[in-house]
PDB file of C-alpha atoms in Angstrom:
ATOM      1  CA  ILE N   1      16.327  35.017  50.020  1.00  0.00           C
ATOM      2  CA  GLY N   2      17.953  36.467  45.476  1.00  0.00           C
ATOM      3  CA  PHE N   3      17.992  32.437  44.488  1.00  0.00           C
ATOM      4  CA  ASN N   4      17.578  32.552  40.551  1.00  0.00           C
ATOM      5  CA  ASN N   5      16.706  36.808  40.454  1.00  0.00           C
ATOM      6  CA  GLY N   6      14.085  35.770  43.010  1.00  0.00           C
ATOM      7  CA  VAL N   7      11.931  33.113  40.637  1.00  0.00           C
ATOM      8  CA  PRO N   8      11.052  30.213  42.962  1.00  0.00           C
ATOM      9  CA  ILE N   9      11.874  26.656  43.118  1.00  0.00           C
ATOM     10  CA  ASP N  10       8.785  25.144  41.630  1.00  0.00           C
ATOM     11  CA  GLU N  11       8.405  20.284  42.401  1.00  0.00           C
ATOM     12  CA  GLU N  12      10.274  19.640  38.596  1.00  0.00           C
ATOM     13  CA  TYR N  13      13.737  21.301  39.907  1.00  0.00           C
ATOM     14  CA  PHE N  14      13.212  20.021  43.254  1.00  0.00           C
ATOM     15  CA  ILE N  15      12.785  16.879  42.270  1.00  0.00           C
ATOM     16  CA  LYS N  16      15.504  16.803  39.834  1.00  0.00           C
ATOM     17  CA  ASN N  17      18.693  19.199  42.147  1.00  0.00           C
ATOM     18  CA  ILE N  18      17.371  18.669  45.943  1.00  0.00           C
ATOM     19  CA  ALA N  19      15.672  15.950  46.562  1.00  0.00           C
ATOM     20  CA  GLY N  20      17.200  13.779  48.939  1.00  0.00           C
ATOM     21  CA  LYS N  21      20.245  14.984  48.683  1.00  0.00           C
ATOM     22  CA  HIS N  22      23.107  16.252  50.116  1.00  0.00           C
ATOM     23  CA  ASN N  23      22.719  19.743  52.340  1.00  0.00           C
ATOM     24  CA  PRO N  24      26.225  20.596  51.111  1.00  0.00           C
ATOM     25  CA  ASP N  25      25.863  19.722  46.902  1.00  0.00           C
ATOM     26  CA  ILE N  26      22.711  21.579  47.995  1.00  0.00           C
ATOM     27  CA  ALA N  27      24.398  24.784  48.692  1.00  0.00           C
ATOM     28  CA  VAL N  28      26.931  24.094  45.539  1.00  0.00           C
ATOM     29  CA  LEU N  29      23.784  24.146  43.267  1.00  0.00           C
ATOM     30  CA  LEU N  30      22.292  27.095  45.227  1.00  0.00           C
ATOM     31  CA  TYR N  31      25.404  29.590  46.020  1.00  0.00           C
ATOM     32  CA  PRO N  32      28.464  28.186  43.719  1.00  0.00           C
ATOM     33  CA  ASP N  33      28.948  31.662  43.704  1.00  0.00           C
ATOM     34  CA  ASP N  34      28.984  32.298  47.113  1.00  0.00           C
ATOM     35  CA  ILE N  35      29.124  28.694  49.371  1.00  0.00           C
ATOM     36  CA  PRO N  36      29.190  29.641  52.591  1.00  0.00           C
ATOM     37  CA  ARG N  37      25.653  31.799  52.329  1.00  0.00           C
ATOM     38  CA  GLY N  38      25.294  28.052  50.198  1.00  0.00           C
ATOM     39  CA  ILE N  39      26.300  26.470  54.430  1.00  0.00           C
ATOM     40  CA  LYS N  40      24.124  28.290  56.084  1.00  0.00           C
ATOM     41  CA  PHE N  41      20.914  28.701  53.773  1.00  0.00           C
ATOM     42  CA  MET N  42      20.837  25.234  54.490  1.00  0.00           C
ATOM     43  CA  GLU N  43      21.776  25.375  58.638  1.00  0.00           C
ATOM     44  CA  ASP N  44      18.744  27.554  58.729  1.00  0.00           C
ATOM     45  CA  LYS N  45      16.498  25.391  56.359  1.00  0.00           C
ATOM     46  CA  GLU N  46      17.683  22.685  58.474  1.00  0.00           C
ATOM     47  CA  ALA N  47      16.234  24.472  61.939  1.00  0.00           C
ATOM     48  CA  MET N  48      13.601  25.791  60.262  1.00  0.00           C
ATOM     49  CA  PHE N  49      12.764  21.737  59.559  1.00  0.00           C
ATOM     50  CA  ARG N  50      13.771  20.516  62.781  1.00  0.00           C
ATOM     51  CA  SER N  51      11.066  23.822  65.082  1.00  0.00           C
ATOM     52  CA  ARG N  52       7.786  24.114  61.919  1.00  0.00           C
ATOM     53  CA  LEU N  53       7.472  21.331  59.831  1.00  0.00           C
ATOM     54  CA  ALA N  54       8.595  17.430  62.130  1.00  0.00           C
ATOM     55  CA  SER N  55       8.178  19.221  65.129  1.00  0.00           C
ATOM     56  CA  GLU N  56       4.003  19.349  64.222  1.00  0.00           C
ATOM     57  CA  ASN N  57       3.197  16.664  62.445  1.00  0.00           C
ATOM     58  CA  LEU N  58       5.271  13.926  60.149  1.00  0.00           C
ATOM     59  CA  PRO N  59       3.373  10.881  60.116  1.00  0.00           C
ATOM     60  CA  PRO N  60       4.697   7.664  59.337  1.00  0.00           C
ATOM     61  CA  ILE N  61       4.551   6.007  55.560  1.00  0.00           C
ATOM     62  CA  LYS N  62       2.034   3.878  55.679  1.00  0.00           C
ATOM     63  CA  GLY N  63       2.698   0.660  56.704  1.00  0.00           C
ATOM     64  CA  LEU N  64       4.991   1.532  58.687  1.00  0.00           C
ATOM     65  CA  TYR N  65       5.081  -0.432  61.901  1.00  0.00           C
ATOM     66  CA  LYS N  66       3.642  -3.337  60.150  1.00  0.00           C
ATOM     67  CA  LEU N  67       7.146  -4.090  58.184  1.00  0.00           C
ATOM     68  CA  THR N  68       9.041  -2.812  61.118  1.00  0.00           C
ATOM     69  CA  LYS N  69       7.076  -5.811  63.109  1.00  0.00           C
ATOM     70  CA  TRP N  70       8.102  -8.110  59.927  1.00  0.00           C
ATOM     71  CA  ILE N  71      11.354  -7.279  59.866  1.00  0.00           C
ATOM     72  CA  ASP N  72      11.871  -7.441  64.102  1.00  0.00           C
ATOM     73  CA  ASP N  73      10.120 -10.672  63.844  1.00  0.00           C
ATOM     74  CA  ARG N  74      12.591 -12.573  61.674  1.00  0.00           C
ATOM     75  CA  GLY N  75      15.777 -10.627  64.201  1.00  0.00           C
ATOM     76  CA  LEU N  76      16.531  -8.946  60.823  1.00  0.00           C
ATOM     77  CA  LYS N  77      19.707  -6.045  61.678  1.00  0.00           C
ATOM     78  CA  ARG N  78      18.741  -2.713  60.290  1.00  0.00           C
ATOM     79  CA  ALA N  79      20.612   0.677  59.789  1.00  0.00           C
ATOM     80  CA  ALA N  80      18.853   4.008  59.048  1.00  0.00           C
ATOM     81  CA  VAL N  81      21.508   5.352  56.631  1.00  0.00           C
ATOM     82  CA  THR N  82      20.298   8.535  55.611  1.00  0.00           C
ATOM     83  CA  ASN N  83      22.294  12.262  54.410  1.00  0.00           C
ATOM     84  CA  ALA N  84      20.229  14.628  56.338  1.00  0.00           C
ATOM     85  CA  PRO N  85      21.892  15.422  59.312  1.00  0.00           C
ATOM     86  CA  LYS N  86      22.382  13.617  62.255  1.00  0.00           C
ATOM     87  CA  PRO N  87      19.613  16.131  64.954  1.00  0.00           C
ATOM     88  CA  ASN N  88      17.353  15.663  61.761  1.00  0.00           C
ATOM     89  CA  ALA N  89      17.463  12.682  61.902  1.00  0.00           C
ATOM     90  CA  GLU N  90      17.581  11.337  65.862  1.00  0.00           C
ATOM     91  CA  LEU N  91      14.323  13.832  65.787  1.00  0.00           C
ATOM     92  CA  MET N  92      12.150  12.008  62.635  1.00  0.00           C
ATOM     93  CA  ILE N  93      13.835   8.546  63.874  1.00  0.00           C
ATOM     94  CA  SER N  94      12.634   8.918  67.923  1.00  0.00           C
ATOM     95  CA  LYS N  95       9.257  11.482  66.059  1.00  0.00           C
ATOM     96  CA  LEU N  96       8.458   7.930  65.005  1.00  0.00           C
ATOM     97  CA  GLY N  97       9.025   5.599  67.450  1.00  0.00           C
ATOM     98  CA  LEU N  98      11.810   4.237  66.082  1.00  0.00           C
ATOM     99  CA  LYS N  99      14.871   4.619  68.379  1.00  0.00           C
ATOM    100  CA  ASP N 100      14.872   0.944  69.503  1.00  0.00           C
ATOM    101  CA  PHE N 101      14.645  -0.022  66.239  1.00  0.00           C
ATOM    102  CA  PHE N 102      18.154   0.713  64.514  1.00  0.00           C
ATOM    103  CA  ASP N 103      20.682  -0.604  65.825  1.00  0.00           C
ATOM    104  CA  VAL N 104      23.152   2.149  64.142  1.00  0.00           C
ATOM    105  CA  VAL N 105      21.964   5.490  62.607  1.00  0.00           C
ATOM    106  CA  ILE N 106      24.564   6.088  59.369  1.00  0.00           C
ATOM    107  CA  LEU N 107      24.573  10.092  58.792  1.00  0.00           C
ATOM    108  CA  GLY N 108      26.274  11.328  55.220  1.00  0.00           C
ATOM    109  CA  SER N 109      28.601  13.502  56.465  1.00  0.00           C
ATOM    110  CA  ASP N 110      29.785   9.788  58.007  1.00  0.00           C
ATOM    111  CA  CYS N 111      31.323   9.437  54.466  1.00  0.00           C
ATOM    112  CA  GLU N 112      33.926  10.806  52.177  1.00  0.00           C
ATOM    113  CA  ARG N 113      30.660  10.942  49.962  1.00  0.00           C
ATOM    114  CA  ALA N 114      27.075  10.962  50.825  1.00  0.00           C
ATOM    115  CA  LYS N 115      24.507   9.541  48.308  1.00  0.00           C
ATOM    116  CA  PRO N 116      23.476   9.184  45.889  1.00  0.00           C
ATOM    117  CA  TYR N 117      27.119   7.717  46.197  1.00  0.00           C
ATOM    118  CA  PRO N 118      27.491   3.888  47.725  1.00  0.00           C
ATOM    119  CA  ASP N 119      29.505   4.677  50.121  1.00  0.00           C
ATOM    120  CA  PRO N 120      27.106   5.557  52.862  1.00  0.00           C
ATOM    121  CA  TYR N 121      25.022   2.154  51.650  1.00  0.00           C
ATOM    122  CA  LEU N 122      29.000  -0.384  52.125  1.00  0.00           C
ATOM    123  CA  LYS N 123      29.442   1.806  55.891  1.00  0.00           C
ATOM    124  CA  ALA N 124      26.038   0.028  57.435  1.00  0.00           C
ATOM    125  CA  LEU N 125      26.558  -2.932  55.969  1.00  0.00           C
ATOM    126  CA  GLU N 126      30.386  -3.240  56.758  1.00  0.00           C
ATOM    127  CA  VAL N 127      28.344  -1.703  60.575  1.00  0.00           C
ATOM    128  CA  LEU N 128      26.162  -4.689  61.530  1.00  0.00           C
ATOM    129  CA  LYS N 129      29.205  -7.650  59.259  1.00  0.00           C
ATOM    130  CA  VAL N 130      25.948  -8.287  56.754  1.00  0.00           C
ATOM    131  CA  SER N 131      26.644  -9.591  52.970  1.00  0.00           C
ATOM    132  CA  LYS N 132      24.428  -7.471  50.878  1.00  0.00           C
ATOM    133  CA  ASP N 133      23.769 -10.901  49.167  1.00  0.00           C
ATOM    134  CA  HIS N 134      21.192 -10.970  52.987  1.00  0.00           C
ATOM    135  CA  THR N 135      19.545  -7.603  52.159  1.00  0.00           C
ATOM    136  CA  PHE N 136      17.277  -5.214  51.686  1.00  0.00           C
ATOM    137  CA  VAL N 137      17.297  -1.051  50.758  1.00  0.00           C
ATOM    138  CA  CYS N 138      13.515   1.114  51.237  1.00  0.00           C
ATOM    139  CA  GLU N 139      14.136   4.562  49.506  1.00  0.00           C
ATOM    140  CA  ASP N 140      12.060   7.451  48.217  1.00  0.00           C
ATOM    141  CA  SER N 141      14.988   9.447  46.503  1.00  0.00           C
ATOM    142  CA  VAL N 142      16.907   8.894  42.795  1.00  0.00           C
ATOM    143  CA  SER N 143      19.994   9.840  45.082  1.00  0.00           C
ATOM    144  CA  GLY N 144      19.020   7.102  47.993  1.00  0.00           C
ATOM    145  CA  ILE N 145      18.623   4.925  44.615  1.00  0.00           C
ATOM    146  CA  LYS N 146      21.317   5.601  43.019  1.00  0.00           C
ATOM    147  CA  ALA N 147      23.091   4.822  46.426  1.00  0.00           C
ATOM    148  CA  GLY N 148      22.073   1.637  47.106  1.00  0.00           C
ATOM    149  CA  VAL N 149      22.118   0.017  43.446  1.00  0.00           C
ATOM    150  CA  ALA N 150      25.923   1.329  43.074  1.00  0.00           C
ATOM    151  CA  ALA N 151      26.217  -1.037  46.535  1.00  0.00           C
ATOM    152  CA  GLY N 152      24.575  -4.220  45.298  1.00  0.00           C
ATOM    153  CA  MET N 153      21.772  -4.050  46.934  1.00  0.00           C
ATOM    154  CA  PRO N 154      18.083  -5.090  46.045  1.00  0.00           C
ATOM    155  CA  VAL N 155      15.957  -2.083  46.140  1.00  0.00           C
ATOM    156  CA  VAL N 156      12.218  -0.786  47.229  1.00  0.00           C
ATOM    157  CA  GLY N 157      11.581   2.215  45.496  1.00  0.00           C
ATOM    158  CA  LEU N 158       8.522   4.398  47.177  1.00  0.00           C
ATOM    159  CA  THR N 159       6.270   6.848  44.965  1.00  0.00           C
ATOM    160  CA  THR N 160       5.270   9.138  48.730  1.00  0.00           C
ATOM    161  CA  ARG N 161       7.712  12.258  47.516  1.00  0.00           C
ATOM    162  CA  ASN N 162       8.817  11.728  43.867  1.00  0.00           C
ATOM    163  CA  PRO N 163       6.346  10.670  40.941  1.00  0.00           C
ATOM    164  CA  GLU N 164       7.423   6.965  39.885  1.00  0.00           C
ATOM    165  CA  SER N 165       8.806   8.034  35.954  1.00  0.00           C
ATOM    166  CA  VAL N 166      11.837   9.711  38.001  1.00  0.00           C
ATOM    167  CA  LEU N 167      12.608   7.076  41.017  1.00  0.00           C
ATOM    168  CA  MET N 168      11.931   4.336  37.281  1.00  0.00           C
ATOM    169  CA  GLU N 169      15.262   6.183  35.681  1.00  0.00           C
ATOM    170  CA  ALA N 170      17.824   5.250  39.439  1.00  0.00           C
ATOM    171  CA  ASN N 171      16.491   1.191  38.799  1.00  0.00           C
ATOM    172  CA  PRO N 172      15.277   0.552  41.719  1.00  0.00           C
ATOM    173  CA  THR N 173      14.153  -3.624  41.512  1.00  0.00           C
ATOM    174  CA  ILE N 174      10.186  -2.918  42.489  1.00  0.00           C
ATOM    175  CA  LEU N 175       8.332   0.473  43.059  1.00  0.00           C
ATOM    176  CA  ILE N 176       6.012   0.638  45.292  1.00  0.00           C
ATOM    177  CA  LYS N 177       3.658   3.784  46.530  1.00  0.00           C
ATOM    178  CA  ASP N 178       3.861   2.857  50.494  1.00  0.00           C
ATOM    179  CA  TYR N 179       4.417  -0.459  52.900  1.00  0.00           C
ATOM    180  CA  GLU N 180       0.633  -1.881  52.496  1.00  0.00           C
ATOM    181  CA  ASP N 181       1.548  -2.491  48.787  1.00  0.00           C
ATOM    182  CA  PRO N 182       0.015  -5.614  47.818  1.00  0.00           C
ATOM    183  CA  LYS N 183       3.813  -5.689  45.429  1.00  0.00           C
ATOM    184  CA  LEU N 184       5.756  -5.564  49.107  1.00  0.00           C
ATOM    185  CA  TRP N 185       3.802  -8.836  50.622  1.00  0.00           C
ATOM    186  CA  GLU N 186       4.202 -10.190  47.511  1.00  0.00           C
ATOM    187  CA  ALA N 187       8.300 -10.005  48.034  1.00  0.00           C
ATOM    188  CA  LEU N 188       9.061 -10.656  51.375  1.00  0.00           C
ATOM    189  CA  GLU N 189       6.499 -13.901  50.847  1.00  0.00           C
ATOM    190  CA  GLU N 190       8.154 -14.838  48.343  1.00  0.00           C
ATOM    191  CA  LEU N 191      11.540 -13.665  50.196  1.00  0.00           C
ATOM    192  CA  ASP N 192      10.390 -16.084  53.444  1.00  0.00           C
ATOM    193  CA  LYS N 193       9.638 -19.463  51.740  1.00  0.00           C
ATOM    194  CA  ARG N 194      13.472 -19.066  49.905  1.00  0.00           C
ATOM    195  CA  ILE N 195      14.535 -18.316  53.493  1.00  0.00           C
ATOM    196  CA  GLY N 196      11.934 -21.702  54.307  1.00  0.00           C
ATOM    197  CA  SER N 197      13.607 -23.475  51.445  1.00  0.00           C
ATOM    198  CA  SER N 198      17.188 -22.677  52.520  1.00  0.00           C
ATOM    199  CA  LYS N 199      16.904 -23.586  55.911  1.00  0.00           C
ATOM    200  CA  ALA N 200      15.278 -27.442  54.880  1.00  0.00           C
ATOM    201  CA  SER N 201      17.942 -28.323  52.657  1.00  0.00           C
ATOM    202  CA  ALA N 202      20.117 -27.450  54.920  1.00  0.00           C
TER     203      ALA N 202
END
């Protein structure tokens, strides 16, 4: 397509410049001299993702439904906060059987600034009417982790897409390989204990 004089985008470049970013920002990066072309390219990319990749194969991260059950059992409020375009977000949530799980879906495009800025997470807190002190975030990209941290929330980083060393630069609270990782369940157990003791002393 003529980008970068035909030099392919490699994994390192993708992780650094594209993963988790908002499409308009990627369009400016890829086509600084022809932004309308960049926007059109991003739209085509997303349509291809929906028609080819997501419709054929979208396996859940290991342990996803164990975590959603833990959240459900405790009656916690929940939001999907994503830089993905609305049709992609809706398709993925539906494919994973999570349509009834999320109370709200917040898109980067709903906000003045998308991730890595905190705006989408701050909007989620506002819509759900919850405090950042009683919230945690799960993220798999640098821009997502940065957004959660900037919003003042503990962030669980997932190494399902990006290398641990890259994600650590964004300063997550903990890093896990998937939702079955013992580190996550130790943290959730600790959370349960704290909630139990605060109820007992109230």
